[in-house]
PDB file of C-alpha atoms in Angstrom:
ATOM      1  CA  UNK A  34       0.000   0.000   0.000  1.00  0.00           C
ATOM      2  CA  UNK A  35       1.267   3.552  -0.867  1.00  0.00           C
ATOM      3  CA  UNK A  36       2.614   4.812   2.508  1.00  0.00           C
ATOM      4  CA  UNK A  37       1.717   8.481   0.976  1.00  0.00           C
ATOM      5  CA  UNK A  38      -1.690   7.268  -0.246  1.00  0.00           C
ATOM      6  CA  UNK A  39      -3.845   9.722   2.144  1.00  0.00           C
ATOM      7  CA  UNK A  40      -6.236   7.889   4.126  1.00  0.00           C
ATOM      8  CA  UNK A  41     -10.448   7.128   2.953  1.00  0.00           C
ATOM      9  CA  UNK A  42     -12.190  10.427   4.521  1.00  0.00           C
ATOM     10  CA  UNK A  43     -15.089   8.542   5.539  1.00  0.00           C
ATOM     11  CA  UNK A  44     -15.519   7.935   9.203  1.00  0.00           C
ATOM     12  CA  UNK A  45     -17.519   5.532  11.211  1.00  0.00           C
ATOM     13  CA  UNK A  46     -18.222   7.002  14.465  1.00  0.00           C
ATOM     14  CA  UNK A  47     -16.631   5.854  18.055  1.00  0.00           C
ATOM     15  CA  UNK A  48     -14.105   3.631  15.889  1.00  0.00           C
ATOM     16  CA  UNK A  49     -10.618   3.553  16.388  1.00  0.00           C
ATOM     17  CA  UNK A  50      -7.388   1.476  15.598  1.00  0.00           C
ATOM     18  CA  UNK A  51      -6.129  -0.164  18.417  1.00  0.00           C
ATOM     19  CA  UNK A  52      -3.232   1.468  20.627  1.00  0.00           C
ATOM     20  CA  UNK A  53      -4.705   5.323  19.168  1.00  0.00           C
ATOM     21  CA  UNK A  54      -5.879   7.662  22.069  1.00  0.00           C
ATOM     22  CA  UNK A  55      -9.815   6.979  23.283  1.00  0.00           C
ATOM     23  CA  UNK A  56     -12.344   8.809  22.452  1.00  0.00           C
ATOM     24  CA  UNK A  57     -15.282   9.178  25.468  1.00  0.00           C
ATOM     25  CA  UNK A  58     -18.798   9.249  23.433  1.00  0.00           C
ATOM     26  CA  UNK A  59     -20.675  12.320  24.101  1.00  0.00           C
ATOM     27  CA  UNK A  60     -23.897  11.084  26.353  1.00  0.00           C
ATOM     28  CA  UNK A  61     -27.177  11.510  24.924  1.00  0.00           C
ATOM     29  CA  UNK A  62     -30.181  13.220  26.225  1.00  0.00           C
ATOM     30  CA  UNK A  63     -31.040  10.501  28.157  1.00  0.00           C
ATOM     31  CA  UNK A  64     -28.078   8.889  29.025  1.00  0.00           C
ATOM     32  CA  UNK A  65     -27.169   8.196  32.794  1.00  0.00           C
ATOM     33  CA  UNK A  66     -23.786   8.564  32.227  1.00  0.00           C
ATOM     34  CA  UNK A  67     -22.185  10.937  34.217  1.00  0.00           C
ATOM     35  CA  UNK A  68     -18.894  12.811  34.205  1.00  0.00           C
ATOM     36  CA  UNK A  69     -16.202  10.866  36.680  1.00  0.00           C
ATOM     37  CA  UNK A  70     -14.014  12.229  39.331  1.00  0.00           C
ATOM     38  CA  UNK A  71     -10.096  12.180  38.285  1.00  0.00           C
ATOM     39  CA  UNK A  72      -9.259   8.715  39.524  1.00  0.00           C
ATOM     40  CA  UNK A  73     -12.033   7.196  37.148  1.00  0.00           C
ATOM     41  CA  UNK A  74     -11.827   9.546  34.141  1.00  0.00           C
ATOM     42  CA  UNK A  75      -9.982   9.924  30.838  1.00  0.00           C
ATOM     43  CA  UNK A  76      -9.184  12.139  28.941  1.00  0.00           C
ATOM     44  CA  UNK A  77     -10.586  12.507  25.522  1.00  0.00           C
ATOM     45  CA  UNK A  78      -8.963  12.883  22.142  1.00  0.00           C
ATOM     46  CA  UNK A  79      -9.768  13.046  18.460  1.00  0.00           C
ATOM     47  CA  UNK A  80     -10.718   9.810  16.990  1.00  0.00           C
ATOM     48  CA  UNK A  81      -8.316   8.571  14.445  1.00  0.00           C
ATOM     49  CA  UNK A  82      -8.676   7.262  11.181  1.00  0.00           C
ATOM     50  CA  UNK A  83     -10.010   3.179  11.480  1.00  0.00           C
ATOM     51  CA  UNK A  84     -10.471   0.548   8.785  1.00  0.00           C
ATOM     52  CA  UNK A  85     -13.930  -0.474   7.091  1.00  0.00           C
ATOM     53  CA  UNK A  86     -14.542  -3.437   5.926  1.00  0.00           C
ATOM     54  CA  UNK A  87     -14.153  -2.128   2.353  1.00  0.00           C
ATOM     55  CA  UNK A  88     -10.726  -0.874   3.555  1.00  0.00           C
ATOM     56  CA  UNK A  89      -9.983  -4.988   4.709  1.00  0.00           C
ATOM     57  CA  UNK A  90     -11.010  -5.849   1.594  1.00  0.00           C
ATOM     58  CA  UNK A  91      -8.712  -3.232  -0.493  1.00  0.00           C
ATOM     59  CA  UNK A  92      -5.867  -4.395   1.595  1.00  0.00           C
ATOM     60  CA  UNK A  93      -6.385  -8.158   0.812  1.00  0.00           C
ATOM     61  CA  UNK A  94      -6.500  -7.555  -2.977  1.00  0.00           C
ATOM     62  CA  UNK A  95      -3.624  -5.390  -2.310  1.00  0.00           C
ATOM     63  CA  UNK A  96      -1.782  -8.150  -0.552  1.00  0.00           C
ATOM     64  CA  UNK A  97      -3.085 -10.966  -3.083  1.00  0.00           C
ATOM     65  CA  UNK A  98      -2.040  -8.817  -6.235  1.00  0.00           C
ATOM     66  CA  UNK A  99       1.900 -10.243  -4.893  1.00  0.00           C
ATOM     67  CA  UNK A 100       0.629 -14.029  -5.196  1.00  0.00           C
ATOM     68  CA  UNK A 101       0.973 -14.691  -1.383  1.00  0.00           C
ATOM     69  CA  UNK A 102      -1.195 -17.635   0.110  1.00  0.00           C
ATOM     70  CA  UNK A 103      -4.301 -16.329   1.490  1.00  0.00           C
ATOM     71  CA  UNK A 104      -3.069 -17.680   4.812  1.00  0.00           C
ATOM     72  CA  UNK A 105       0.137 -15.445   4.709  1.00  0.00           C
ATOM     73  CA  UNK A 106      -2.203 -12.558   3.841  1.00  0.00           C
ATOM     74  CA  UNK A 107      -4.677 -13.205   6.520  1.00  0.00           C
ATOM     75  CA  UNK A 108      -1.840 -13.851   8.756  1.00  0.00           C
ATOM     76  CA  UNK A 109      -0.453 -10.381   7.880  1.00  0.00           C
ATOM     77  CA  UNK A 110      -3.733  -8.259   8.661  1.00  0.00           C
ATOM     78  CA  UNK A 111      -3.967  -9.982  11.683  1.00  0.00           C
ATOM     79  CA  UNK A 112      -0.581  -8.715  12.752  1.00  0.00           C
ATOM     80  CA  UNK A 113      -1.158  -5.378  11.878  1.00  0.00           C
ATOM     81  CA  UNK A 114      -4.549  -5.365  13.880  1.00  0.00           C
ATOM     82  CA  UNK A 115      -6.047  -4.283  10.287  1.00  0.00           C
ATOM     83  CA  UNK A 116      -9.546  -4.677  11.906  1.00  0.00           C
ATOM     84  CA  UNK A 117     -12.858  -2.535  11.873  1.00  0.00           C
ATOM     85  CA  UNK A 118     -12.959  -1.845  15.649  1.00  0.00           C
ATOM     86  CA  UNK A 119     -16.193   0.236  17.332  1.00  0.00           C
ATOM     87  CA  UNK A 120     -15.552   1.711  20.784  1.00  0.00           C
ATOM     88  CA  UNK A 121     -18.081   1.295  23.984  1.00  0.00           C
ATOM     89  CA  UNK A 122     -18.441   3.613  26.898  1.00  0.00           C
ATOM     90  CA  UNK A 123     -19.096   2.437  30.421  1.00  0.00           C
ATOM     91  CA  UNK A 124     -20.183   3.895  33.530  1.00  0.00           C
ATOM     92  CA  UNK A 125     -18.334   4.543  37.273  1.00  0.00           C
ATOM     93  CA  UNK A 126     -20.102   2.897  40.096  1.00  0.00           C
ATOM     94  CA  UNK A 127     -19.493   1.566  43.425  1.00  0.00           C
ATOM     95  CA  UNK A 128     -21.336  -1.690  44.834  1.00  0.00           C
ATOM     96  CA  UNK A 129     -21.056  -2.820  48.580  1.00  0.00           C
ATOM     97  CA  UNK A 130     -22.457  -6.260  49.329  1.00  0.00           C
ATOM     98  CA  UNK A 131     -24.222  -7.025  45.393  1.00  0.00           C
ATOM     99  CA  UNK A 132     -23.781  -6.131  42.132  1.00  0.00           C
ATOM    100  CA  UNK A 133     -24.005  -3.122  39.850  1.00  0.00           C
ATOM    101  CA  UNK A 134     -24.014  -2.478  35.982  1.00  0.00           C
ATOM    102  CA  UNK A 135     -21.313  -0.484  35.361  1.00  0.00           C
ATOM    103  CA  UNK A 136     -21.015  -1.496  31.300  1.00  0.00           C
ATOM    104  CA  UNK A 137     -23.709  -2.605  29.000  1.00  0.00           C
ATOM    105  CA  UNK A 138     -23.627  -2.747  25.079  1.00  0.00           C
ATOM    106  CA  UNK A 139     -25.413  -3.811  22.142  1.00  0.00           C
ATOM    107  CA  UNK A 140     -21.677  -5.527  21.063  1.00  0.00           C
ATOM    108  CA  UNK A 141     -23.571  -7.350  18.002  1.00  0.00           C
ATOM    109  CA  UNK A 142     -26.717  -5.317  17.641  1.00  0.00           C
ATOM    110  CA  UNK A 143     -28.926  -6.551  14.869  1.00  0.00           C
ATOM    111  CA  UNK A 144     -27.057  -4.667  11.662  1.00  0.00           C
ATOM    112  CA  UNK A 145     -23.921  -4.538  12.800  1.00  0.00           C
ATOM    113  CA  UNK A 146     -22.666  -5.875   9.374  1.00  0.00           C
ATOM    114  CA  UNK A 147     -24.535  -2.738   8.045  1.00  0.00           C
ATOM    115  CA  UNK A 148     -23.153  -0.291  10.497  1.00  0.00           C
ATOM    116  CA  UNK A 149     -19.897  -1.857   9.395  1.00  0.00           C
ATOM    117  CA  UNK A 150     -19.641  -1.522   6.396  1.00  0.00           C
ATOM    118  CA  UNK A 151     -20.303  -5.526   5.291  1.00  0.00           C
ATOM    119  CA  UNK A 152     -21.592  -6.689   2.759  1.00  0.00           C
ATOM    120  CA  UNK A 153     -24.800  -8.250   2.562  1.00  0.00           C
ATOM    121  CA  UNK A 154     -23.405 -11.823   2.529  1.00  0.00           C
ATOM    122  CA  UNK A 155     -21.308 -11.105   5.439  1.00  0.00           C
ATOM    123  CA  UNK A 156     -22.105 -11.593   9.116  1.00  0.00           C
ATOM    124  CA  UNK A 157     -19.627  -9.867  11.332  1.00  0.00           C
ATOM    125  CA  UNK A 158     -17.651 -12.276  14.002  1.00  0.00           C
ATOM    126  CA  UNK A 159     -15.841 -10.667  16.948  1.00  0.00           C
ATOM    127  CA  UNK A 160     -12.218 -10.769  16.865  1.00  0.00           C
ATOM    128  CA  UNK A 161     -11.490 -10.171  20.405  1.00  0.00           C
ATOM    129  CA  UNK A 162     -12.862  -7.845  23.019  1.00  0.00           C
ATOM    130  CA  UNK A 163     -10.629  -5.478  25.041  1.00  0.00           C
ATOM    131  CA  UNK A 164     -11.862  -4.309  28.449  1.00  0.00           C
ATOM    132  CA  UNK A 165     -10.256  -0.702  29.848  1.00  0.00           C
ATOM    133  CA  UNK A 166     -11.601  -0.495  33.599  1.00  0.00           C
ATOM    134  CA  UNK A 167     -10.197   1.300  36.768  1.00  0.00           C
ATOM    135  CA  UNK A 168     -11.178  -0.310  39.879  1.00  0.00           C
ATOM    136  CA  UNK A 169     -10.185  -0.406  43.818  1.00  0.00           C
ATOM    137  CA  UNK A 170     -11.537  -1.829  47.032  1.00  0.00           C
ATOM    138  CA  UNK A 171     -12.365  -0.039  50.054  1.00  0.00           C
ATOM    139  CA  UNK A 172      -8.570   0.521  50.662  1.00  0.00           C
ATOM    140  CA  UNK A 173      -8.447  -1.548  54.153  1.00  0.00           C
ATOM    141  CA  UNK A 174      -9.125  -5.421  54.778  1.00  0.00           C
ATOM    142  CA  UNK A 175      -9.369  -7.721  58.055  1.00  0.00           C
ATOM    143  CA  UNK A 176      -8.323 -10.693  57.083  1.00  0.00           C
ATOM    144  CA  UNK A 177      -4.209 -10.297  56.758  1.00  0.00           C
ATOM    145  CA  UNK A 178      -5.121 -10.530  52.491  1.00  0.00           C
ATOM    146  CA  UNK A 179      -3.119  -7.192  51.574  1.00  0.00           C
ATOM    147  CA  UNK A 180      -1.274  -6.766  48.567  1.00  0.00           C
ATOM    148  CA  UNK A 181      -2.961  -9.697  46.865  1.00  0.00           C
ATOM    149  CA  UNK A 182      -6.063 -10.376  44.746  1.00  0.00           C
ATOM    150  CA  UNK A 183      -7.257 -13.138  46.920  1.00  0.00           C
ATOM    151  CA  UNK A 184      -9.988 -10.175  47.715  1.00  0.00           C
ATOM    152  CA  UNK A 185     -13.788  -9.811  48.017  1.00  0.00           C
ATOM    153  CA  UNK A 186     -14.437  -7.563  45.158  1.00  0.00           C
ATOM    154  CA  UNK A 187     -14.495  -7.654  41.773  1.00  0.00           C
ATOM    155  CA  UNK A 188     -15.727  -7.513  38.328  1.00  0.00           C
ATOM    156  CA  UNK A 189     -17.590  -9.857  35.983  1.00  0.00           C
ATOM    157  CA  UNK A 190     -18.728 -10.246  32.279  1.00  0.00           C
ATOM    158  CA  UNK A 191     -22.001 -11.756  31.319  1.00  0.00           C
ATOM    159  CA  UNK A 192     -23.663 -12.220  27.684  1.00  0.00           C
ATOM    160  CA  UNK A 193     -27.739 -11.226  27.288  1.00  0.00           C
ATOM    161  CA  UNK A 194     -29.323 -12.955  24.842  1.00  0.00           C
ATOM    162  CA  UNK A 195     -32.985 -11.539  23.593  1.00  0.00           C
ATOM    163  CA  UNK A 196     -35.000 -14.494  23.894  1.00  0.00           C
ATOM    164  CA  UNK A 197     -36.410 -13.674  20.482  1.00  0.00           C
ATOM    165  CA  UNK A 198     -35.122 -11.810  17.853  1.00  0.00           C
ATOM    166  CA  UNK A 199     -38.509 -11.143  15.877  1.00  0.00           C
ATOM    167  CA  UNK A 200     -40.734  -9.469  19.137  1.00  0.00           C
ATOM    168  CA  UNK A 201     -38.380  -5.929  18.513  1.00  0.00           C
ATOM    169  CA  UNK A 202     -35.795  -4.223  19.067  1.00  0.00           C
ATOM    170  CA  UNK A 203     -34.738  -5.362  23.081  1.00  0.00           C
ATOM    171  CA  UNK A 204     -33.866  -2.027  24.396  1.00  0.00           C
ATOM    172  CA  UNK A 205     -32.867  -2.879  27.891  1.00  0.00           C
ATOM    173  CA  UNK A 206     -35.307  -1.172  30.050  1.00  0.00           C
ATOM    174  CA  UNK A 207     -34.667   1.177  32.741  1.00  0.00           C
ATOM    175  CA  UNK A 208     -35.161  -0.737  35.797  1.00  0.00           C
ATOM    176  CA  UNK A 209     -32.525  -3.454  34.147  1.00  0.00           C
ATOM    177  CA  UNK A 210     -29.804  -1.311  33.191  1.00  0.00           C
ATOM    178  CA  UNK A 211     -29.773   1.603  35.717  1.00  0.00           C
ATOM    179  CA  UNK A 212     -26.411   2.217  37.550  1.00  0.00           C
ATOM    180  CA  UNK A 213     -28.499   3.022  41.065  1.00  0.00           C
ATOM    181  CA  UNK A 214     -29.990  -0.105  40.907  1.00  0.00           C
ATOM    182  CA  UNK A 215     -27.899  -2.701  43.071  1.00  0.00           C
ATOM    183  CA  UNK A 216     -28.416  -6.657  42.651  1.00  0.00           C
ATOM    184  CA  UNK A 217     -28.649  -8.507  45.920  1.00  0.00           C
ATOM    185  CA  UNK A 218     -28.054 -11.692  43.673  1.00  0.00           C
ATOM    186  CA  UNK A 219     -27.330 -12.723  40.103  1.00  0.00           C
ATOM    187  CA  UNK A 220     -30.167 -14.896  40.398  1.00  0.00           C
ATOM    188  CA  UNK A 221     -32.369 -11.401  41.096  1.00  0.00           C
ATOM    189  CA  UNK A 222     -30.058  -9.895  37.955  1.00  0.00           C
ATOM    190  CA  UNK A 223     -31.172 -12.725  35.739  1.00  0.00           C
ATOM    191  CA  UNK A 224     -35.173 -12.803  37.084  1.00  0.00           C
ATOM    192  CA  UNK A 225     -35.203  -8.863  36.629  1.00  0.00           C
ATOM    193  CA  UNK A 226     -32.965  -9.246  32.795  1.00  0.00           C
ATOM    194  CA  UNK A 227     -35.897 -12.508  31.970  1.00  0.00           C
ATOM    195  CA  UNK A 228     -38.609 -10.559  32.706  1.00  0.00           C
ATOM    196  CA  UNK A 229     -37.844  -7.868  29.756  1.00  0.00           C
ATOM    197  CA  UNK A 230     -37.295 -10.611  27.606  1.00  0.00           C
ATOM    198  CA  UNK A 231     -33.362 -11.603  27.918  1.00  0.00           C
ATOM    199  CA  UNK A 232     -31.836 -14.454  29.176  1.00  0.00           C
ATOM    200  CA  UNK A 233     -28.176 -14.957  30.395  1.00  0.00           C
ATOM    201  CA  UNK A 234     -25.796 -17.674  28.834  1.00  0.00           C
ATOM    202  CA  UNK A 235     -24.116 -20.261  30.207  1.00  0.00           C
ATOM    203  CA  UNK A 236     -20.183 -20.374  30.437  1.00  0.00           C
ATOM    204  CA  UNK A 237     -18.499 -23.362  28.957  1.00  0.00           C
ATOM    205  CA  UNK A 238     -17.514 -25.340  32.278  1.00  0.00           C
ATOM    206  CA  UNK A 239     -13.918 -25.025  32.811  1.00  0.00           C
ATOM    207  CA  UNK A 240     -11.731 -25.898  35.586  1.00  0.00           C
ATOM    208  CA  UNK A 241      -9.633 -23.148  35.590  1.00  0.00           C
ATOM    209  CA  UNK A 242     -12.552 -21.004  36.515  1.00  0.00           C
ATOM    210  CA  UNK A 243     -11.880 -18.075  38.788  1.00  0.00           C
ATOM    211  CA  UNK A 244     -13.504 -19.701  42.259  1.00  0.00           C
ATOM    212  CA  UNK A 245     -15.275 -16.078  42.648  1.00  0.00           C
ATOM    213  CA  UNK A 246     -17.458 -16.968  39.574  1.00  0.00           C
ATOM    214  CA  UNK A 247     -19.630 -19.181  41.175  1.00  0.00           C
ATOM    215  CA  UNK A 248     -22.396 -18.670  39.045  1.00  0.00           C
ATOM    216  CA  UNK A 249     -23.003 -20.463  35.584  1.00  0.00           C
ATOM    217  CA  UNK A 250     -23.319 -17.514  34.233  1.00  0.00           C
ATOM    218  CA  UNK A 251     -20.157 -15.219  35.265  1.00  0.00           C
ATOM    219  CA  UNK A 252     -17.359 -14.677  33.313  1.00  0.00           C
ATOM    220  CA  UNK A 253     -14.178 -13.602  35.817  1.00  0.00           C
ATOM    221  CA  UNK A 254     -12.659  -9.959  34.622  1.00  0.00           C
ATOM    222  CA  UNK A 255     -10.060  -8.568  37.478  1.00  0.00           C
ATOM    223  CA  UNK A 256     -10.174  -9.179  40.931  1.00  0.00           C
ATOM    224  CA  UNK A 257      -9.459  -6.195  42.833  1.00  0.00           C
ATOM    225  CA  UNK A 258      -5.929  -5.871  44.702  1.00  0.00           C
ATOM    226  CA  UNK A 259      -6.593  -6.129  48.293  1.00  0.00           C
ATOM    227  CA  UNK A 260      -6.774  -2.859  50.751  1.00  0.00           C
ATOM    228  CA  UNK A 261      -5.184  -0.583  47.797  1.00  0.00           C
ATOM    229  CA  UNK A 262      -6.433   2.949  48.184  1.00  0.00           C
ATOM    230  CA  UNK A 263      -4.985   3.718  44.814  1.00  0.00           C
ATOM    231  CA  UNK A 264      -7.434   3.084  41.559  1.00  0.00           C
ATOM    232  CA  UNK A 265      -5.634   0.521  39.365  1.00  0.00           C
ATOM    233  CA  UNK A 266      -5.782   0.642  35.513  1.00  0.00           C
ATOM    234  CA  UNK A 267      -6.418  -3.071  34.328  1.00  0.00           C
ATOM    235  CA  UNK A 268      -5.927  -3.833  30.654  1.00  0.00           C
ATOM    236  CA  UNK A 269      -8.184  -7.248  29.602  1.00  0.00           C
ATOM    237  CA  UNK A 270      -8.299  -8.476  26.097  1.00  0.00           C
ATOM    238  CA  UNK A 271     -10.142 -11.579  25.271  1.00  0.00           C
ATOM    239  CA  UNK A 272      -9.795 -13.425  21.451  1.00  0.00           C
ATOM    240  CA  UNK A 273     -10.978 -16.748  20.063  1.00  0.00           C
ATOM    241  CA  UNK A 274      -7.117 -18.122  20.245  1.00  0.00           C
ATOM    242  CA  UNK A 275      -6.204 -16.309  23.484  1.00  0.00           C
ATOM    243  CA  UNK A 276      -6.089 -13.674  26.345  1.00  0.00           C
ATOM    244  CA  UNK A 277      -4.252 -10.730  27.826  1.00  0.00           C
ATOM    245  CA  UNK A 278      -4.195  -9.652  31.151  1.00  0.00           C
ATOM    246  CA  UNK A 279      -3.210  -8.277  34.436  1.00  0.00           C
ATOM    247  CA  UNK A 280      -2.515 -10.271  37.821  1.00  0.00           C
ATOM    248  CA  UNK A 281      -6.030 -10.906  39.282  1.00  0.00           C
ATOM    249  CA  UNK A 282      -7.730 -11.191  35.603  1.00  0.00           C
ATOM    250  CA  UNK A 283      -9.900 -14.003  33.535  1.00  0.00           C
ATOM    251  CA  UNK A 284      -8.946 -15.507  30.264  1.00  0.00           C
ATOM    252  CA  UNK A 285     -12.660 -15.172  29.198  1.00  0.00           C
ATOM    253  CA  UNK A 286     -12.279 -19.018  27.892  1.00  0.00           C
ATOM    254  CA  UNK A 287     -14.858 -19.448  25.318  1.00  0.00           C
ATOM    255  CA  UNK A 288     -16.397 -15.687  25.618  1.00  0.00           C
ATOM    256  CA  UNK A 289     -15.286 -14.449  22.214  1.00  0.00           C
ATOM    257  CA  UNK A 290     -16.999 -17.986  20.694  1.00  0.00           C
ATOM    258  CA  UNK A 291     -20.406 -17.866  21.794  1.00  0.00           C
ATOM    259  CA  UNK A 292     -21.254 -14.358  20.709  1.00  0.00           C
ATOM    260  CA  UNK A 293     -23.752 -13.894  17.989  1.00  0.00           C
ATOM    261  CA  UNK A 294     -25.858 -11.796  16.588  1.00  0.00           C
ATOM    262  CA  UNK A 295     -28.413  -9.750  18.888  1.00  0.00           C
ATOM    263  CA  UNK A 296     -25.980 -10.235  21.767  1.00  0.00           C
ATOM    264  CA  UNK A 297     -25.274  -7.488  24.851  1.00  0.00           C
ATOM    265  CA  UNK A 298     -22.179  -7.950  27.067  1.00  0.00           C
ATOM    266  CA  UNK A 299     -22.633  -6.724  30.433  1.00  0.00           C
ATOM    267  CA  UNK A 300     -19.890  -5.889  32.909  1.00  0.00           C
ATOM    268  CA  UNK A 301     -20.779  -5.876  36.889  1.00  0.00           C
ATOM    269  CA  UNK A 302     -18.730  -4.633  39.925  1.00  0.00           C
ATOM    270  CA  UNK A 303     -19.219  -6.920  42.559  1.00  0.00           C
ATOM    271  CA  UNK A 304     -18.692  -6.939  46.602  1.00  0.00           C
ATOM    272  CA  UNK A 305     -19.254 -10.144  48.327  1.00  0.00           C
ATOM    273  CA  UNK A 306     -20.033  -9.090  52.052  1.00  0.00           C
ATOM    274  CA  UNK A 307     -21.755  -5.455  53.303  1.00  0.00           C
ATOM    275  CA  UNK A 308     -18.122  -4.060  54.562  1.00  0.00           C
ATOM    276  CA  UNK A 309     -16.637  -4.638  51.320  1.00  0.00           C
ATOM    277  CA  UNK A 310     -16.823  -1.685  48.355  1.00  0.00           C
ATOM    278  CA  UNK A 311     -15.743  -2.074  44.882  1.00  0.00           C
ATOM    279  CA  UNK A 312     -15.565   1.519  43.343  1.00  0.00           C
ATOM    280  CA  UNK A 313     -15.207   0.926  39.230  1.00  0.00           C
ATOM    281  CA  UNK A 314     -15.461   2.470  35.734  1.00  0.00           C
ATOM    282  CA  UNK A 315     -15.196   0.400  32.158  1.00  0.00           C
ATOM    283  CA  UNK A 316     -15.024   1.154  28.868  1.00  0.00           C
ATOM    284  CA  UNK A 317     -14.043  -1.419  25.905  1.00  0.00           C
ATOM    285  CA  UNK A 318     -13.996  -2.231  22.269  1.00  0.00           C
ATOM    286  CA  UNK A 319     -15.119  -4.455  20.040  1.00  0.00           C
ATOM    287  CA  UNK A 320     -12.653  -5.705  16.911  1.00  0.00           C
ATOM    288  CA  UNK A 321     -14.472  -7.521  14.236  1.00  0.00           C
ATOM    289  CA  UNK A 322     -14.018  -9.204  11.107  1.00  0.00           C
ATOM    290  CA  UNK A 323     -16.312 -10.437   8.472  1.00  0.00           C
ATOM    291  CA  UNK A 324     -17.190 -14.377   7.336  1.00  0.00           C
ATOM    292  CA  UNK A 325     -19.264 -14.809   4.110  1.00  0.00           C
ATOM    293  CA  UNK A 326     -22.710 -16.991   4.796  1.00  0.00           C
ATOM    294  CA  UNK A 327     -22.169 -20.426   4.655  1.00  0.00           C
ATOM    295  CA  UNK A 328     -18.645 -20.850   3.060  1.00  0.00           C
ATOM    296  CA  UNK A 329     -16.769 -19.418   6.158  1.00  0.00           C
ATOM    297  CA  UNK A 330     -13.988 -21.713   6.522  1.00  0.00           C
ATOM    298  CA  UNK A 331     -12.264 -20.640   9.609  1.00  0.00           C
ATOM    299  CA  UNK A 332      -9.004 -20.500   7.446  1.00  0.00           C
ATOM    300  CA  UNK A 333     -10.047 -18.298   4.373  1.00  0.00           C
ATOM    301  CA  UNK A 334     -12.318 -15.606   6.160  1.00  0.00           C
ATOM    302  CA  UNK A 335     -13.278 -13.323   3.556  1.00  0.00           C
ATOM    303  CA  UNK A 336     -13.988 -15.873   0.694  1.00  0.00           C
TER     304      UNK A 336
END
């Protein structure tokens, strides 16, 4: 590709390449979200350029025009993280003996492959997810824990499924996704998620589990670090062949897999016991890539 090519001038908005400054998305009318203190905040920046799927297509015939195997040329966009990639914004919350929301997005909203850019053979598939959260206990601890993440608080990833696609459009309602609501239970998160026509899905069952998930449900995302005063950046990124993390994170086994179409990833700040506090803000992105209907191979994506 011609280095002094300039870049498409179309944009897609809240995309970005990975590793270019964040972007915040301005709330909306009737968005909850409100501005954070400066432990939980960051800073916002001009979004940079980011690929569309046209652009991953270009490239490919690009790369294929020098007679490489379309292995070697898949292999090379992956490396260069030449993926469409749409940016979430999360909320700061604090729970204390339950749960709260403090993420929720429509990660593979019915027409993502439109939004994308795809065409109308192509169903977007999620590359890998990368969680950006800032998180800290209470800052004090009883039980002789400090310094580690053996610790009482934490955060946790679930998937909600609509349990139809054809009865709308599932806008989570209110009472479901409202950061001053606080869940006793996951078992009163998924009655309260069922009853506005979601259900939660299962984790595959893996022994390597974090012991904290308990639930069938619960994906572990960081563990706080015990009796730290300090909010902690935590850097998570989950992919179909593998994880990144901190000390005290999941490896989201089998997360990236089961997402489909219609899907909403939720991310909760948990406390287990009334003196504990987790005090938390998320954001994350989403990297696709696109499979044709039918013929995706696994191998040969973009057929």
């Amino acid at each position: 590709m011609n280095p002094h090519r300039p870049p498409p001038t179309h944009r897609l908005p809240f995309f970005r390449r990975r590793g270019a400054p964040r972007v915040e998305p301005e709330p909306g009318p009737d968005s909850e979200q409100t501005p954070t203190d400066d432990t939980m905040g960051a800073a916002a920046s001009k979004a940079p350029w980011t690929p569309s799927y046209a652009d991953v297509r270009v490239a490919r015939a690009i790369l294929k025009t020098l007679k490489l195997p379309t292995e070697l040329t898949l292999d090379i966009l992956d490396r260069a993280r030449y993926w469409p990639t749409r940016e979430f914004g999360g909320y700061a919350a604090s729970a204390q003996a339950g749960a709260r929301i403090i993420g929720l997005v429509n990660v593979m909203s019915p027409g993502i492959g439109r939004e994308l850019g795809a065409n109308k053979d192509e169903v977007p598939k999620i590359k890998e997810i990368e969680f950006n959260i800032k998180s800290r206990d209470q800052g004090w601890t009883s039980q002789g824990t400090e310094g580690t993440y053996n610790t009482s608080s934490w955060l946790e990833v679930f998937i909600l499924r609509p349990r139809a696609l054809d009865e709308g459009t599932h806008d989570l309602a209110p009472d479901l996704v409202g950061r001053n609501r606080l869940y006793p239970n996951i078992k009163d998160f998924q009655d309260t998620a069922y009853k506005y026509g979601w259900h939660l899905i299962s984790r595959p069952p893996s022994p390597e589990q974090d012991p904290q998930s308990e639930e069938e449900f619960a994906w572990h995302l960081q563990a706080n670090k015990v009796a730290s005063r300090d909010t902690r950046p935590y850097n998570i990124v989950w992919a179909e062949d593998g994880h990144t993390g901190n000390e005290g994170s999941g490896n989201g086994e089998g997360f990236v897999k089961i997402l489909q179409e219609g899907d909403q990833v939720v991310v909760l700040g948990r406390a287990k016991v009334c003196r504990e506090v987790i005090y938390c803000s998320s954001d994350f992105d989403a990297s696709f890539y696109p499979s044709k209907i039918g013929i995706w191979n696994g191998t040969d994506r973009f057929v």
